[in-house]
C-alpha atoms as one frame of an Amber mdcrd trajectory, in Angstrom:
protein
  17.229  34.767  64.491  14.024  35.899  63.163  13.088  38.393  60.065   9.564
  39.481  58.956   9.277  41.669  56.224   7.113  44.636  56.302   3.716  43.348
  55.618   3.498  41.544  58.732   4.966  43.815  60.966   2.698  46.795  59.522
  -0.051  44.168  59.767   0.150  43.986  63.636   1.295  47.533  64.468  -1.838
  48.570  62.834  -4.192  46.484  64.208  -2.470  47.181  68.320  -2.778  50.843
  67.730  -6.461  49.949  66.685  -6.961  48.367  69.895  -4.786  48.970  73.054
  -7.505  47.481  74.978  -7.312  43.693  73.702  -5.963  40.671  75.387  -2.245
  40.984  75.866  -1.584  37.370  76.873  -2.959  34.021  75.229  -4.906  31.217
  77.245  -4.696  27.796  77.219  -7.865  26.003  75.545  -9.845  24.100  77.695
  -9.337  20.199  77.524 -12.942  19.423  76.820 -13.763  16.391  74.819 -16.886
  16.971  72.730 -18.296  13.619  71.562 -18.374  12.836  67.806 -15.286  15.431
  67.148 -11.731  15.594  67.191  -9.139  17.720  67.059  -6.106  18.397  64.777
  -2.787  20.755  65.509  -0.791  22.143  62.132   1.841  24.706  62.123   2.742
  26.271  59.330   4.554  29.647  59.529   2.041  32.656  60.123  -1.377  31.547
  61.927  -3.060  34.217  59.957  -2.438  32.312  56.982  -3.036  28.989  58.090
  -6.726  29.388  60.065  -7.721  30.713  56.171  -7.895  27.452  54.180  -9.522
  25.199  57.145 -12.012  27.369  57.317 -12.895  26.546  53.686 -13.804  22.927
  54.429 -16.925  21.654  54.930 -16.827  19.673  58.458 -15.240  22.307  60.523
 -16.555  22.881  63.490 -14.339  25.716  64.560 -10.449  26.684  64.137  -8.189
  28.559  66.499  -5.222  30.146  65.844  -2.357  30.294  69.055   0.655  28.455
  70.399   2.306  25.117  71.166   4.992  22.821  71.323   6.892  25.094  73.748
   8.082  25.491  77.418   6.193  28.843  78.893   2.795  28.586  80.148   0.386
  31.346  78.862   2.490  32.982  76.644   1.938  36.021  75.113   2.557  37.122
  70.556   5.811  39.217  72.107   6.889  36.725  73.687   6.741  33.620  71.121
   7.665  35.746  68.087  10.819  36.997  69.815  11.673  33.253  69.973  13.234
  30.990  73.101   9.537  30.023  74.398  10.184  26.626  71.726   6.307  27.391
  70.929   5.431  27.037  67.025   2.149  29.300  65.578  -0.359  27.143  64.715
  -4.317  26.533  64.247  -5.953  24.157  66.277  -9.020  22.499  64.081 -11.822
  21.046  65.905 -13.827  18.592  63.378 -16.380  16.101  62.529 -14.394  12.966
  61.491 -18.026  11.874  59.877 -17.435  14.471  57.531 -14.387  14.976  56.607
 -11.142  12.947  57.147  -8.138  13.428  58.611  -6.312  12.526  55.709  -8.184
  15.329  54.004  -6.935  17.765  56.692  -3.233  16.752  55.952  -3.798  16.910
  52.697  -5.013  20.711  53.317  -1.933  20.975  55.414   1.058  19.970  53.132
  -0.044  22.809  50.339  -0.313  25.757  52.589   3.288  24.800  53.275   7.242
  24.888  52.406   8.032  21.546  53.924  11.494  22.179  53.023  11.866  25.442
  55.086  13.621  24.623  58.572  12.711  27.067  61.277  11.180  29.148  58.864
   7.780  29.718  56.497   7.997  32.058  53.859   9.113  35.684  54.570   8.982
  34.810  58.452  12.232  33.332  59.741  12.878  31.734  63.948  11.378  28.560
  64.956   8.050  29.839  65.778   7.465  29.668  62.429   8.224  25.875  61.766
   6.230  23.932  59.956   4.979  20.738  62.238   2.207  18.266  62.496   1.151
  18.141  66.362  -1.067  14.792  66.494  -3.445  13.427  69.007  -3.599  10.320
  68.924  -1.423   6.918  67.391  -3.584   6.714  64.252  -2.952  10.618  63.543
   0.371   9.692  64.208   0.236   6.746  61.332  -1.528   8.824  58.740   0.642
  11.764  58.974   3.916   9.514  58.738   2.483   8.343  56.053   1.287  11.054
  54.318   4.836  12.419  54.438   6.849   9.559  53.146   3.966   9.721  50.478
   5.220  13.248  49.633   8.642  12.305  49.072   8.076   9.261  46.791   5.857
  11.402  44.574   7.299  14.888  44.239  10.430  15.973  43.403  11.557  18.563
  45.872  15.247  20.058  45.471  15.569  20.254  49.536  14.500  16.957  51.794
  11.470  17.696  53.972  12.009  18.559  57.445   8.536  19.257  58.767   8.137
  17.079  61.948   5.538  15.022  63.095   5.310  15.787  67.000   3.248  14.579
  69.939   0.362  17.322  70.697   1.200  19.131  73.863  -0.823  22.599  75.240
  -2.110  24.568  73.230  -2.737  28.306  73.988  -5.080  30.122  72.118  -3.604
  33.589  70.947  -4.709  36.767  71.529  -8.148  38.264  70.001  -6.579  40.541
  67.261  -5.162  37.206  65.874  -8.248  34.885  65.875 -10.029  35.210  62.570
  -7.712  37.915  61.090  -8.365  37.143  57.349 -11.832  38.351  58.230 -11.420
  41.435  60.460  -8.756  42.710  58.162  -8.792  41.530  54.536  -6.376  44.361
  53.177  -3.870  44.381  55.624  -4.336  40.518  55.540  -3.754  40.160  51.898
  -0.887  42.904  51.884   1.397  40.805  54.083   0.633  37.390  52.457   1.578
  38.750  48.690   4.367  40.897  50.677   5.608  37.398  51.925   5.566  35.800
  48.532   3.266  32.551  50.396   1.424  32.269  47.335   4.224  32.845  44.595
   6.496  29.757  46.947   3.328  27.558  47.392   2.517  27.337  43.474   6.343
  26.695  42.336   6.301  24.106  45.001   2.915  22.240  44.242   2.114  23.286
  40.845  -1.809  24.794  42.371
């Protein structure tokens, strides 16, 4: 079953009756290989939320927030929030390894998270809002694995962590009200994030 409290849902509602006219049904990104980059798949409850502190980094080339991990091809935001698709939100990175690592990226990663929260991030509950690592390759495979047990030798966490390490599968890009949200609507943005308590749970959890 999934809850959202109001920020979020007055979040969306505004930004739809700003714009009947936008894309009512996500795409699946191309699989083009650009040479010299690489990608990297994190979810971690709302999209809106996660696309925000990648975008920080230098090395970026370009993030994407949208869909994976489930059954439905081309699904739409109805249809994955309602749950039963199996699809998580999450940001797909695309990035210059020559810049920045992807142990940096995980690093990123594990504190815009509750890595204790099963089937749920914050103030958004349902398994589209997991919390997963979706990797590309065996050696993003390694470093995540180890990266997590690395976690849980150092910090002290009342709950075990249940964020999964998963092979990447399609990835759908979501519909153009979501991409870059932080920046098309910082109020309404920053309304449901402190409305979700994100912040207030990330700093009890990792101190930052």
């Amino acid at each position: 079953m999934k809850r959202f409290r109001i920020g979020r849902t007055l979040a969306v509602a505004g930004i739809l009756l700003a714009a009947p006219w936008m894309t009512i049904r996500a795409e699946e990104t191309p699989k083009v290989s650009v040479p010299g980059l690489e990608k990297a798949t994190f979810a971690g409850g709302c999209f809106w939320c996660m696309q925000h502190p990648f975008d920080e980094l230098d090395g970026i080339v370009s993030t994407a927030p949208g869909y994976t991990g489930g059954r439905k091809e081309n699904p739409s935001y109805k249809e994955v929030s309602a749950g039963g698709t199996g699809h998580a939100e999450a940001v797909e990175i695309l990035y210059d390894p020559k810049k920045i690592s992807y142990g940096k990226l995980l690093g990123v990663f594990w504190r815009n998270v509750d890595p204790t929260a099963a089937d749920h991030q914050f103030c958004d509950y349902g398994d589209p809002y997991r919390s997963e690592i979706f990797y590309h390759n065996e050696d993003q495979k390694r470093l995540a694995e180890q990266s997590r047990a690395a976690i849980e030798r150092s910090k002290s966490f009342k709950e075990p962590i249940v964020t999964k390490i998963t092979p990447a599968s399609a990835f759908y890009r979501a519909e153009e009200y979501h991409q870059d949200y932080y920046k098309k609507n910082p109020v309404r943005y920053k309304f449901y994030r402190h409305n979700c308590g994100r912040d207030q749970r990330l700093k009890e959890l990792w101190g930052e």
